[in-house]
PDB file of C-alpha atoms in Angstrom:
ATOM      1  CA  MET B 295      69.870  96.265  99.739  1.00 55.00           C
ATOM      2  CA  ARG B 296      71.543  99.752 100.253  1.00 62.00           C
ATOM      3  CA  GLN B 297      73.120  98.476 103.208  1.00 60.00           C
ATOM      4  CA  ASN B 298      74.174  95.329 101.509  1.00 63.00           C
ATOM      5  CA  LEU B 299      75.599  97.058  98.775  1.00 63.00           C
ATOM      6  CA  LEU B 300      77.820  99.258 101.220  1.00 65.00           C
ATOM      7  CA  SER B 301      78.720  96.364 103.296  1.00 66.00           C
ATOM      8  CA  THR B 302      79.772  94.513  99.597  1.00 66.00           C
ATOM      9  CA  PHE B 303      82.086  97.590  98.882  1.00 67.00           C
ATOM     10  CA  ALA B 304      83.271  98.095 102.077  1.00 64.00           C
ATOM     11  CA  SER B 305      84.897  94.356 101.811  1.00 65.00           C
ATOM     12  CA  GLY B 306      86.760  95.283  98.491  1.00 61.00           C
ATOM     13  CA  MET B 307      84.360  94.375  95.948  1.00 66.00           C
ATOM     14  CA  GLY B 308      84.631  96.373  92.774  1.00 65.00           C
ATOM     15  CA  TYR B 309      81.839  98.117  91.197  1.00 67.00           C
ATOM     16  CA  ARG B 310      81.547  95.480  88.606  1.00 68.00           C
ATOM     17  CA  ASP B 311      81.114  92.662  90.960  1.00 69.00           C
ATOM     18  CA  ILE B 312      79.093  94.866  92.807  1.00 69.00           C
ATOM     19  CA  ALA B 313      76.603  95.077  89.965  1.00 68.00           C
ATOM     20  CA  SER B 314      76.564  91.149  89.389  1.00 70.00           C
ATOM     21  CA  HIS B 315      76.264  90.634  92.939  1.00 59.00           C
ATOM     22  CA  VAL B 316      73.227  92.796  93.237  1.00 62.00           C
ATOM     23  CA  GLU B 317      71.577  91.425  90.086  1.00 61.00           C
ATOM     24  CA  GLU B 318      71.817  87.673  91.388  1.00 61.00           C
ATOM     25  CA  ILE B 319      70.861  88.059  95.094  1.00 62.00           C
ATOM     26  CA  TYR B 320      67.789  90.830  93.696  1.00 61.00           C
ATOM     27  CA  ASP B 321      67.360  90.039  90.319  1.00 62.00           C
ATOM     28  CA  HIS B 322      67.846  94.025  89.781  1.00 65.00           C
ATOM     29  CA  LYS B 323      70.016  95.426  87.421  1.00 73.00           C
ATOM     30  CA  ILE B 324      72.319  98.499  88.715  1.00 72.00           C
ATOM     31  CA  SER B 325      74.725 100.861  87.393  1.00 69.00           C
ATOM     32  CA  ALA B 326      78.225 101.641  87.971  1.00 66.00           C
ATOM     33  CA  ALA B 327      76.408 105.556  88.445  1.00 71.00           C
ATOM     34  CA  GLU B 328      74.054 103.885  91.057  1.00 73.00           C
ATOM     35  CA  ILE B 329      76.475 102.366  93.036  1.00 71.00           C
ATOM     36  CA  SER B 330      79.078 105.536  93.206  1.00 71.00           C
ATOM     37  CA  SER B 331      75.864 107.640  94.372  1.00 75.00           C
ATOM     38  CA  ILE B 332      75.179 104.946  97.005  1.00 76.00           C
ATOM     39  CA  THR B 333      78.605 104.618  98.135  1.00 78.00           C
ATOM     40  CA  ASP B 334      79.235 108.313  98.643  1.00 83.00           C
ATOM     41  CA  LYS B 335      77.198 107.882 101.778  1.00 83.00           C
ATOM     42  CA  LEU B 336      80.388 107.285 103.123  1.00 85.00           C
ATOM     43  CA  LEU B 337      82.283 110.162 102.372  1.00 90.00           C
ATOM     44  CA  PRO B 338      81.080 112.482 105.446  1.00 92.00           C
ATOM     45  CA  ILE B 339      82.062 109.582 107.589  1.00 92.00           C
ATOM     46  CA  ILE B 340      85.870 109.622 105.683  1.00 93.00           C
ATOM     47  CA  ASN B 341      85.804 113.306 106.183  1.00 94.00           C
ATOM     48  CA  GLU B 342      84.897 113.202 109.579  1.00 96.00           C
ATOM     49  CA  TRP B 343      87.432 110.304 110.369  1.00 96.00           C
ATOM     50  CA  ARG B 344      90.092 112.514 108.859  1.00 95.00           C
ATOM     51  CA  SER B 345      89.928 115.631 110.724  1.00 96.00           C
ATOM     52  CA  ARG B 346      89.406 113.233 114.102  1.00 97.00           C
ATOM     53  CA  PRO B 347      91.810 114.257 117.031  1.00 97.00           C
ATOM     54  CA  LEU B 348      94.624 112.473 117.581  1.00 98.00           C
ATOM     55  CA  GLN B 349      96.914 111.714 120.194  1.00 96.00           C
ATOM     56  CA  SER B 350      99.365 114.225 121.697  1.00 96.00           C
ATOM     57  CA  VAL B 351     102.484 111.763 121.156  1.00 97.00           C
ATOM     58  CA  TYR B 352     103.174 108.915 119.100  1.00 98.00           C
ATOM     59  CA  PRO B 353     106.332 107.133 119.616  1.00 97.00           C
ATOM     60  CA  ILE B 354     107.156 105.687 116.021  1.00 97.00           C
ATOM     61  CA  VAL B 355     105.223 107.246 112.868  1.00 96.00           C
ATOM     62  CA  PHE B 356     105.793 105.651 109.357  1.00 95.00           C
ATOM     63  CA  MET B 357     105.571 107.894 106.455  1.00 91.00           C
ATOM     64  CA  ASP B 358     105.318 106.506 102.795  1.00 88.00           C
ATOM     65  CA  GLY B 359     103.763 107.175  99.646  1.00 84.00           C
ATOM     66  CA  MET B 360     102.261 105.257  96.854  1.00 86.00           C
ATOM     67  CA  PHE B 361     101.006 105.834  93.164  1.00 85.00           C
ATOM     68  CA  PHE B 362      97.539 104.839  91.446  1.00 85.00           C
ATOM     69  CA  LYS B 363      96.108 106.024  88.276  1.00 82.00           C
ATOM     70  CA  VAL B 364      92.766 107.451  88.384  1.00 79.00           C
ATOM     71  CA  LYS B 365      90.453 108.652  85.390  1.00 78.00           C
ATOM     72  CA  GLU B 366      90.023 112.543  85.743  1.00 75.00           C
ATOM     73  CA  ASP B 367      88.169 114.480  82.721  1.00 75.00           C
ATOM     74  CA  GLY B 368      88.187 111.464  80.837  1.00 75.00           C
ATOM     75  CA  HIS B 369      91.836 111.015  81.008  1.00 79.00           C
ATOM     76  CA  CYS B 370      93.793 108.580  83.366  1.00 83.00           C
ATOM     77  CA  VAL B 371      96.483 110.333  85.466  1.00 82.00           C
ATOM     78  CA  SER B 372      98.880 109.845  88.299  1.00 82.00           C
ATOM     79  CA  LYS B 373      98.140 110.285  91.834  1.00 80.00           C
ATOM     80  CA  CYS B 374     100.193 110.123  94.954  1.00 83.00           C
ATOM     81  CA  MET B 375      98.652 108.612  97.912  1.00 85.00           C
ATOM     82  CA  TYR B 376     100.654 109.865 101.697  1.00 86.00           C
ATOM     83  CA  ASN B 377     100.032 107.450 103.793  1.00 91.00           C
ATOM     84  CA  ILE B 378     100.734 107.959 107.738  1.00 94.00           C
ATOM     85  CA  LEU B 379     101.194 105.381 110.220  1.00 96.00           C
ATOM     86  CA  GLY B 380     101.656 106.003 113.795  1.00 97.00           C
ATOM     87  CA  ILE B 381     102.349 103.498 117.000  1.00 97.00           C
ATOM     88  CA  ASP B 382     100.836 104.616 119.724  1.00 97.00           C
ATOM     89  CA  GLN B 383     102.172 104.667 123.117  1.00 96.00           C
ATOM     90  CA  ASN B 384     100.453 101.494 123.991  1.00 95.00           C
ATOM     91  CA  GLY B 385     101.931  99.961 120.783  1.00 96.00           C
ATOM     92  CA  ARG B 386      99.059 100.242 118.606  1.00 96.00           C
ATOM     93  CA  LYS B 387      98.735 101.011 115.304  1.00 96.00           C
ATOM     94  CA  GLU B 388      96.704 103.572 113.998  1.00 96.00           C
ATOM     95  CA  VAL B 389      96.127 105.104 110.494  1.00 97.00           C
ATOM     96  CA  LEU B 390      96.596 109.168 111.293  1.00 97.00           C
ATOM     97  CA  GLY B 391      95.561 109.972 107.861  1.00 95.00           C
ATOM     98  CA  PHE B 392      95.431 109.677 104.039  1.00 92.00           C
ATOM     99  CA  TYR B 393      96.299 112.434 101.350  1.00 89.00           C
ATOM    100  CA  LEU B 394      96.287 112.749  97.499  1.00 83.00           C
ATOM    101  CA  ALA B 395      98.223 114.740  95.388  1.00 77.00           C
ATOM    102  CA  GLU B 396      99.506 114.732  91.446  1.00 67.00           C
ATOM    103  CA  SER B 397     102.948 113.735  92.948  1.00 64.00           C
ATOM    104  CA  GLU B 398     105.427 112.972  96.425  1.00 64.00           C
ATOM    105  CA  GLY B 399     107.195 116.015  97.034  1.00 72.00           C
ATOM    106  CA  ALA B 400     108.705 117.306 100.536  1.00 74.00           C
ATOM    107  CA  ASN B 401     106.533 120.605 100.069  1.00 80.00           C
ATOM    108  CA  PHE B 402     103.278 118.589 100.207  1.00 83.00           C
ATOM    109  CA  TRP B 403     104.561 116.178 103.118  1.00 85.00           C
ATOM    110  CA  LEU B 404     105.273 119.716 105.002  1.00 87.00           C
ATOM    111  CA  GLY B 405     101.602 120.299 104.857  1.00 88.00           C
ATOM    112  CA  VAL B 406     100.317 116.883 106.150  1.00 90.00           C
ATOM    113  CA  LEU B 407     102.518 117.513 108.674  1.00 93.00           C
ATOM    114  CA  ASN B 408     101.034 120.547 109.895  1.00 93.00           C
ATOM    115  CA  ASP B 409      97.699 118.840 109.401  1.00 94.00           C
ATOM    116  CA  LEU B 410      98.605 116.303 112.231  1.00 96.00           C
ATOM    117  CA  LYS B 411      99.447 119.165 114.531  1.00 96.00           C
ATOM    118  CA  GLU B 412      96.246 120.814 113.826  1.00 97.00           C
ATOM    119  CA  ARG B 413      94.631 118.021 114.865  1.00 97.00           C
ATOM    120  CA  GLY B 414      96.719 117.317 118.204  1.00 97.00           C
ATOM    121  CA  VAL B 415     100.007 115.719 117.690  1.00 97.00           C
ATOM    122  CA  GLU B 416     102.616 117.609 119.450  1.00 97.00           C
ATOM    123  CA  ASP B 417     105.526 115.096 119.417  1.00 97.00           C
ATOM    124  CA  ILE B 418     106.919 112.479 117.269  1.00 97.00           C
ATOM    125  CA  LEU B 419     109.894 110.486 118.485  1.00 97.00           C
ATOM    126  CA  ILE B 420     111.067 108.377 115.595  1.00 97.00           C
ATOM    127  CA  ALA B 421     109.429 109.570 111.717  1.00 95.00           C
ATOM    128  CA  CYS B 422     110.542 106.327 109.468  1.00 93.00           C
ATOM    129  CA  VAL B 423     110.960 107.512 106.055  1.00 90.00           C
ATOM    130  CA  ASP B 424     111.401 106.562 102.463  1.00 81.00           C
ATOM    131  CA  GLY B 425     114.629 108.395 101.057  1.00 70.00           C
ATOM    132  CA  LEU B 426     112.804 111.089  99.076  1.00 71.00           C
ATOM    133  CA  LYS B 427     114.663 114.263  98.671  1.00 73.00           C
ATOM    134  CA  SER B 428     114.306 117.093 101.452  1.00 76.00           C
ATOM    135  CA  PHE B 429     112.158 114.823 103.578  1.00 81.00           C
ATOM    136  CA  PRO B 430     114.054 114.802 107.003  1.00 85.00           C
ATOM    137  CA  ALA B 431     114.141 118.515 106.636  1.00 86.00           C
ATOM    138  CA  ALA B 432     110.101 118.784 106.092  1.00 88.00           C
ATOM    139  CA  ILE B 433     109.776 116.729 109.319  1.00 92.00           C
ATOM    140  CA  ASN B 434     112.069 118.716 111.272  1.00 91.00           C
ATOM    141  CA  SER B 435     110.621 121.767 110.163  1.00 92.00           C
ATOM    142  CA  ALA B 436     107.103 120.667 111.501  1.00 93.00           C
ATOM    143  CA  PHE B 437     108.916 118.535 114.547  1.00 96.00           C
ATOM    144  CA  PRO B 438     112.030 119.546 115.263  1.00 95.00           C
ATOM    145  CA  LYS B 439     112.777 117.038 117.928  1.00 95.00           C
ATOM    146  CA  ALA B 440     111.766 114.367 116.073  1.00 96.00           C
ATOM    147  CA  GLU B 441     114.497 112.093 115.083  1.00 95.00           C
ATOM    148  CA  VAL B 442     114.473 110.708 111.392  1.00 93.00           C
ATOM    149  CA  GLN B 443     115.156 107.664 110.386  1.00 95.00           C
ATOM    150  CA  LEU B 444     115.429 106.463 106.642  1.00 93.00           C
ATOM    151  CA  CYS B 445     114.503 103.363 105.135  1.00 91.00           C
ATOM    152  CA  ILE B 446     117.417 101.058 104.774  1.00 93.00           C
ATOM    153  CA  VAL B 447     115.237  98.781 102.254  1.00 90.00           C
ATOM    154  CA  HIS B 448     114.387 101.703 100.237  1.00 90.00           C
ATOM    155  CA  GLN B 449     118.500 102.524 100.562  1.00 93.00           C
ATOM    156  CA  ILE B 450     119.393  99.690  98.907  1.00 94.00           C
ATOM    157  CA  ARG B 451     116.495  99.100  96.129  1.00 92.00           C
ATOM    158  CA  ASN B 452     117.777 102.528  95.139  1.00 92.00           C
ATOM    159  CA  SER B 453     121.332 101.438  95.038  1.00 95.00           C
ATOM    160  CA  LEU B 454     121.045  98.333  93.199  1.00 95.00           C
ATOM    161  CA  LYS B 455     119.258 100.325  90.292  1.00 95.00           C
ATOM    162  CA  TYR B 456     122.605 102.002  89.419  1.00 96.00           C
ATOM    163  CA  VAL B 457     125.279  98.474  90.109  1.00 96.00           C
ATOM    164  CA  SER B 458     125.787  96.326  87.225  1.00 96.00           C
ATOM    165  CA  SER B 459     123.762  93.366  87.296  1.00 95.00           C
ATOM    166  CA  LYS B 460     127.244  91.135  87.320  1.00 96.00           C
ATOM    167  CA  ASP B 461     128.480  92.896  90.410  1.00 97.00           C
ATOM    168  CA  VAL B 462     124.800  92.744  92.372  1.00 96.00           C
ATOM    169  CA  LYS B 463     125.598  89.703  94.306  1.00 96.00           C
ATOM    170  CA  VAL B 464     128.889  90.780  95.678  1.00 97.00           C
ATOM    171  CA  PHE B 465     128.187  94.477  95.945  1.00 97.00           C
ATOM    172  CA  MET B 466     124.789  93.562  98.263  1.00 97.00           C
ATOM    173  CA  ASN B 467     127.147  91.307 100.276  1.00 97.00           C
ATOM    174  CA  ASP B 468     129.266  94.275 101.024  1.00 97.00           C
ATOM    175  CA  LEU B 469     126.220  96.231 101.828  1.00 96.00           C
ATOM    176  CA  LYS B 470     124.963  93.838 104.672  1.00 96.00           C
ATOM    177  CA  LYS B 471     128.203  94.002 106.044  1.00 97.00           C
ATOM    178  CA  ILE B 472     127.249  97.810 106.650  1.00 97.00           C
ATOM    179  CA  TYR B 473     123.480  97.687 107.833  1.00 95.00           C
ATOM    180  CA  ARG B 474     123.898  94.178 109.913  1.00 94.00           C
ATOM    181  CA  ALA B 475     126.858  95.575 111.700  1.00 96.00           C
ATOM    182  CA  THR B 476     126.637  95.505 115.638  1.00 94.00           C
ATOM    183  CA  SER B 477     127.751  98.851 116.080  1.00 95.00           C
ATOM    184  CA  LYS B 478     127.639 102.264 114.308  1.00 96.00           C
ATOM    185  CA  GLU B 479     131.233 102.397 114.514  1.00 97.00           C
ATOM    186  CA  ILE B 480     131.857  99.128 113.040  1.00 97.00           C
ATOM    187  CA  ALA B 481     129.464  99.873 110.204  1.00 97.00           C
ATOM    188  CA  GLU B 482     131.221 103.022 109.299  1.00 97.00           C
ATOM    189  CA  ASN B 483     134.746 100.905 108.718  1.00 98.00           C
ATOM    190  CA  TYR B 484     132.381  98.463 106.622  1.00 98.00           C
ATOM    191  CA  LEU B 485     131.544 101.886 104.852  1.00 98.00           C
ATOM    192  CA  LEU B 486     134.813 103.137 104.391  1.00 97.00           C
ATOM    193  CA  GLU B 487     135.794  99.608 102.714  1.00 97.00           C
ATOM    194  CA  LEU B 488     133.084  99.978 100.399  1.00 97.00           C
ATOM    195  CA  GLU B 489     134.220 103.003  99.348  1.00 97.00           C
ATOM    196  CA  GLU B 490     137.793 101.484  98.748  1.00 97.00           C
ATOM    197  CA  LYS B 491     136.459  98.881  96.628  1.00 97.00           C
ATOM    198  CA  TRP B 492     133.508 100.386  94.904  1.00 97.00           C
ATOM    199  CA  GLY B 493     133.851 104.186  94.822  1.00 96.00           C
ATOM    200  CA  GLU B 494     135.547 104.548  91.699  1.00 95.00           C
ATOM    201  CA  LYS B 495     133.071 102.580  89.681  1.00 97.00           C
ATOM    202  CA  TYR B 496     129.840 103.080  91.792  1.00 97.00           C
ATOM    203  CA  GLN B 497     130.568 106.905  92.856  1.00 96.00           C
ATOM    204  CA  LEU B 498     127.178 107.725  92.875  1.00 95.00           C
ATOM    205  CA  VAL B 499     125.826 104.848  94.813  1.00 96.00           C
ATOM    206  CA  VAL B 500     128.727 105.054  97.417  1.00 97.00           C
ATOM    207  CA  LYS B 501     127.925 108.968  97.860  1.00 96.00           C
ATOM    208  CA  SER B 502     124.414 108.779  98.500  1.00 95.00           C
ATOM    209  CA  TRP B 503     125.329 106.074 101.437  1.00 96.00           C
ATOM    210  CA  GLN B 504     127.581 109.117 102.900  1.00 96.00           C
ATOM    211  CA  ASN B 505     125.280 111.737 102.016  1.00 93.00           C
ATOM    212  CA  ASN B 506     122.575 110.087 103.937  1.00 93.00           C
ATOM    213  CA  TRP B 507     124.416 108.077 106.438  1.00 96.00           C
ATOM    214  CA  GLU B 508     123.383 110.502 109.644  1.00 93.00           C
ATOM    215  CA  ASN B 509     119.589 109.405 109.061  1.00 92.00           C
ATOM    216  CA  LEU B 510     120.377 105.551 107.663  1.00 95.00           C
ATOM    217  CA  SER B 511     122.506 105.104 110.939  1.00 95.00           C
ATOM    218  CA  GLY B 512     120.174 106.527 113.829  1.00 94.00           C
ATOM    219  CA  TYR B 513     118.972 102.833 114.454  1.00 95.00           C
ATOM    220  CA  PHE B 514     122.433 101.425 115.218  1.00 96.00           C
ATOM    221  CA  LYS B 515     122.302 102.903 119.269  1.00 94.00           C
ATOM    222  CA  TYR B 516     118.982 100.803 119.958  1.00 94.00           C
ATOM    223  CA  SER B 517     118.833  96.877 120.561  1.00 90.00           C
ATOM    224  CA  GLY B 518     117.147  94.416 118.466  1.00 87.00           C
ATOM    225  CA  PRO B 519     113.459  95.042 118.904  1.00 88.00           C
ATOM    226  CA  VAL B 520     113.735  98.825 118.281  1.00 93.00           C
ATOM    227  CA  ARG B 521     116.035  97.815 115.197  1.00 93.00           C
ATOM    228  CA  LYS B 522     113.806  95.490 114.004  1.00 89.00           C
ATOM    229  CA  LEU B 523     110.682  97.910 114.271  1.00 92.00           C
ATOM    230  CA  ILE B 524     112.409 100.837 112.796  1.00 94.00           C
ATOM    231  CA  TYR B 525     115.243  99.906 110.222  1.00 88.00           C
ATOM    232  CA  THR B 526     112.475  99.422 107.851  1.00 86.00           C
ATOM    233  CA  THR B 527     109.242 100.698 106.589  1.00 83.00           C
ATOM    234  CA  ASN B 528     107.715  97.278 106.498  1.00 85.00           C
ATOM    235  CA  HIS B 529     104.521  97.971 108.376  1.00 88.00           C
ATOM    236  CA  ILE B 530     103.472 100.594 106.266  1.00 89.00           C
ATOM    237  CA  GLU B 531     104.246  98.686 103.477  1.00 87.00           C
ATOM    238  CA  GLY B 532     102.246  95.734 104.691  1.00 88.00           C
ATOM    239  CA  LEU B 533      99.406  98.779 104.544  1.00 91.00           C
ATOM    240  CA  HIS B 534      99.991  99.377 101.255  1.00 91.00           C
ATOM    241  CA  ARG B 535      99.364  96.054 100.183  1.00 89.00           C
ATOM    242  CA  GLN B 536      96.004  95.826 102.239  1.00 87.00           C
ATOM    243  CA  ILE B 537      95.146  98.936 100.158  1.00 89.00           C
ATOM    244  CA  ARG B 538      96.140  97.409  96.439  1.00 88.00           C
ATOM    245  CA  LYS B 539      93.732  94.593  97.407  1.00 82.00           C
ATOM    246  CA  PHE B 540      91.004  97.033  97.176  1.00 80.00           C
ATOM    247  CA  THR B 541      91.888  99.506  94.401  1.00 79.00           C
ATOM    248  CA  LYS B 542      92.999  97.049  91.688  1.00 68.00           C
ATOM    249  CA  THR B 543      90.941  98.813  89.283  1.00 59.00           C
ATOM    250  CA  LYS B 544      91.246 102.211  87.827  1.00 55.00           C
ATOM    251  CA  GLY B 545      88.317 104.712  88.729  1.00 66.00           C
ATOM    252  CA  SER B 546      87.610 108.311  89.384  1.00 71.00           C
ATOM    253  CA  PHE B 547      89.430 110.098  92.449  1.00 74.00           C
ATOM    254  CA  THR B 548      86.128 109.746  94.594  1.00 77.00           C
ATOM    255  CA  SER B 549      85.643 106.273  93.883  1.00 80.00           C
ATOM    256  CA  LEU B 550      89.680 105.681  94.869  1.00 83.00           C
ATOM    257  CA  TYR B 551      88.984 107.968  98.260  1.00 83.00           C
ATOM    258  CA  LYS B 552      86.225 105.561  99.160  1.00 86.00           C
ATOM    259  CA  GLN B 553      88.314 102.183  98.473  1.00 85.00           C
ATOM    260  CA  VAL B 554      91.326 103.630 100.234  1.00 89.00           C
ATOM    261  CA  TYR B 555      89.212 104.119 103.325  1.00 90.00           C
ATOM    262  CA  CYS B 556      87.451 101.087 103.553  1.00 87.00           C
ATOM    263  CA  ALA B 557      90.983  99.281 103.006  1.00 89.00           C
ATOM    264  CA  ILE B 558      92.062 100.975 105.967  1.00 92.00           C
ATOM    265  CA  LYS B 559      88.963 100.101 108.280  1.00 90.00           C
ATOM    266  CA  LYS B 560      89.486  96.403 107.109  1.00 88.00           C
ATOM    267  CA  ALA B 561      93.185  96.284 107.859  1.00 90.00           C
ATOM    268  CA  GLU B 562      92.544  98.168 111.536  1.00 91.00           C
ATOM    269  CA  GLU B 563      89.996  95.352 112.301  1.00 89.00           C
ATOM    270  CA  LYS B 564      93.164  93.041 112.837  1.00 90.00           C
ATOM    271  CA  TRP B 565      95.257  95.593 115.019  1.00 93.00           C
ATOM    272  CA  THR B 566      94.044  94.528 118.162  1.00 91.00           C
ATOM    273  CA  MET B 567      97.087  93.893 120.255  1.00 94.00           C
ATOM    274  CA  PRO B 568     100.464  95.876 120.838  1.00 94.00           C
ATOM    275  CA  ILE B 569     102.874  95.157 118.114  1.00 93.00           C
ATOM    276  CA  SER B 570     105.701  92.394 118.877  1.00 91.00           C
ATOM    277  CA  ASP B 571     108.229  93.191 122.102  1.00 92.00           C
ATOM    278  CA  TRP B 572     106.429  96.266 122.674  1.00 95.00           C
ATOM    279  CA  ALA B 573     107.168  96.410 126.545  1.00 93.00           C
ATOM    280  CA  LEU B 574     110.565  96.632 125.830  1.00 93.00           C
ATOM    281  CA  THR B 575     110.829  99.182 122.737  1.00 94.00           C
ATOM    282  CA  ILE B 576     108.668 101.723 124.860  1.00 95.00           C
ATOM    283  CA  SER B 577     111.497 101.163 127.899  1.00 94.00           C
ATOM    284  CA  GLN B 578     114.083 102.047 125.569  1.00 94.00           C
ATOM    285  CA  LEU B 579     112.140 104.849 124.068  1.00 96.00           C
ATOM    286  CA  ASP B 580     111.641 106.303 126.893  1.00 95.00           C
ATOM    287  CA  ILE B 581     115.423 106.032 128.123  1.00 95.00           C
ATOM    288  CA  PHE B 582     116.469 107.445 124.868  1.00 96.00           C
ATOM    289  CA  PHE B 583     113.984 110.144 124.807  1.00 96.00           C
ATOM    290  CA  PRO B 584     113.534 111.117 128.520  1.00 95.00           C
ATOM    291  CA  ALA B 585     110.568 113.490 129.426  1.00 93.00           C
ATOM    292  CA  ARG B 586     108.656 113.075 126.275  1.00 95.00           C
ATOM    293  CA  LEU B 587     106.353 110.036 126.919  1.00 95.00           C
ATOM    294  CA  LYS B 588     103.446 110.583 128.433  1.00 86.00           C
ATOM    295  CA  ILE B 589     102.304 107.287 130.356  1.00 79.00           C
ATOM    296  CA  GLU B 590     100.957 107.224 133.494  1.00 70.00           C
ATOM    297  CA  LEU B 591     101.164 104.320 135.426  1.00 63.00           C
ATOM    298  CA  ASN B 592      98.607 103.252 137.837  1.00 55.00           C
TER     299      ASN B 592
END
């Protein structure tokens, strides 16, 4: 029964559903405390997985945080989970780690990045992140040669929060001209037009694009496959959706810890092939980042 219970937990079933399942199959009532005690056998496995050695080079790494409500000392508190998804030199996705904290901040991210270094990561070519303030500085402190690409989708979402609903459609069309431009030079011309047209009315938004432009515009130098891969954090957001399926109910910190691990292992079962157009992508990266990849051709 214990092994069956662990399997049902690993498939994403919550404590209440597990209890119903056990009673139906084994005609035995089981409490949430008993289920928690049995699934605690996963904890040493999780700790070993989280401290495992990593590869020395990851061409692309996605970093993002997600928030949960968990029970702690009888109260419901907010926890931020920092997730790191790497694309290795063979084009395969790998979750490098997950870390729980009270809130999302650049200082904590620096500690996360230093943990990656301790586990063997020597170089990251491109780090794709959301728009958290000071995040690029934290990344470059740990990995000085890494190129930081801010997520365009996050930038757009944050921008539209400060645009009047009656202007959203037109403003969005003007933004599309910028991020869908064929070159950085053309994009910058459209950014100037955005300032001329909207700078007075939405100064905060326009300034945000200007101030973040260096880290927003890096993808323009690449061709289609690389641009499509790095200008959003879609890959890690897909992982987040998988994790949400496993963490629908509020539980303890330890319960969340176990559920997230199971969700990650479930997601990894589908990551059997390199991501689309990887051969073209890695060839471009080898040109833009000479002598930094460690690929041996037989």
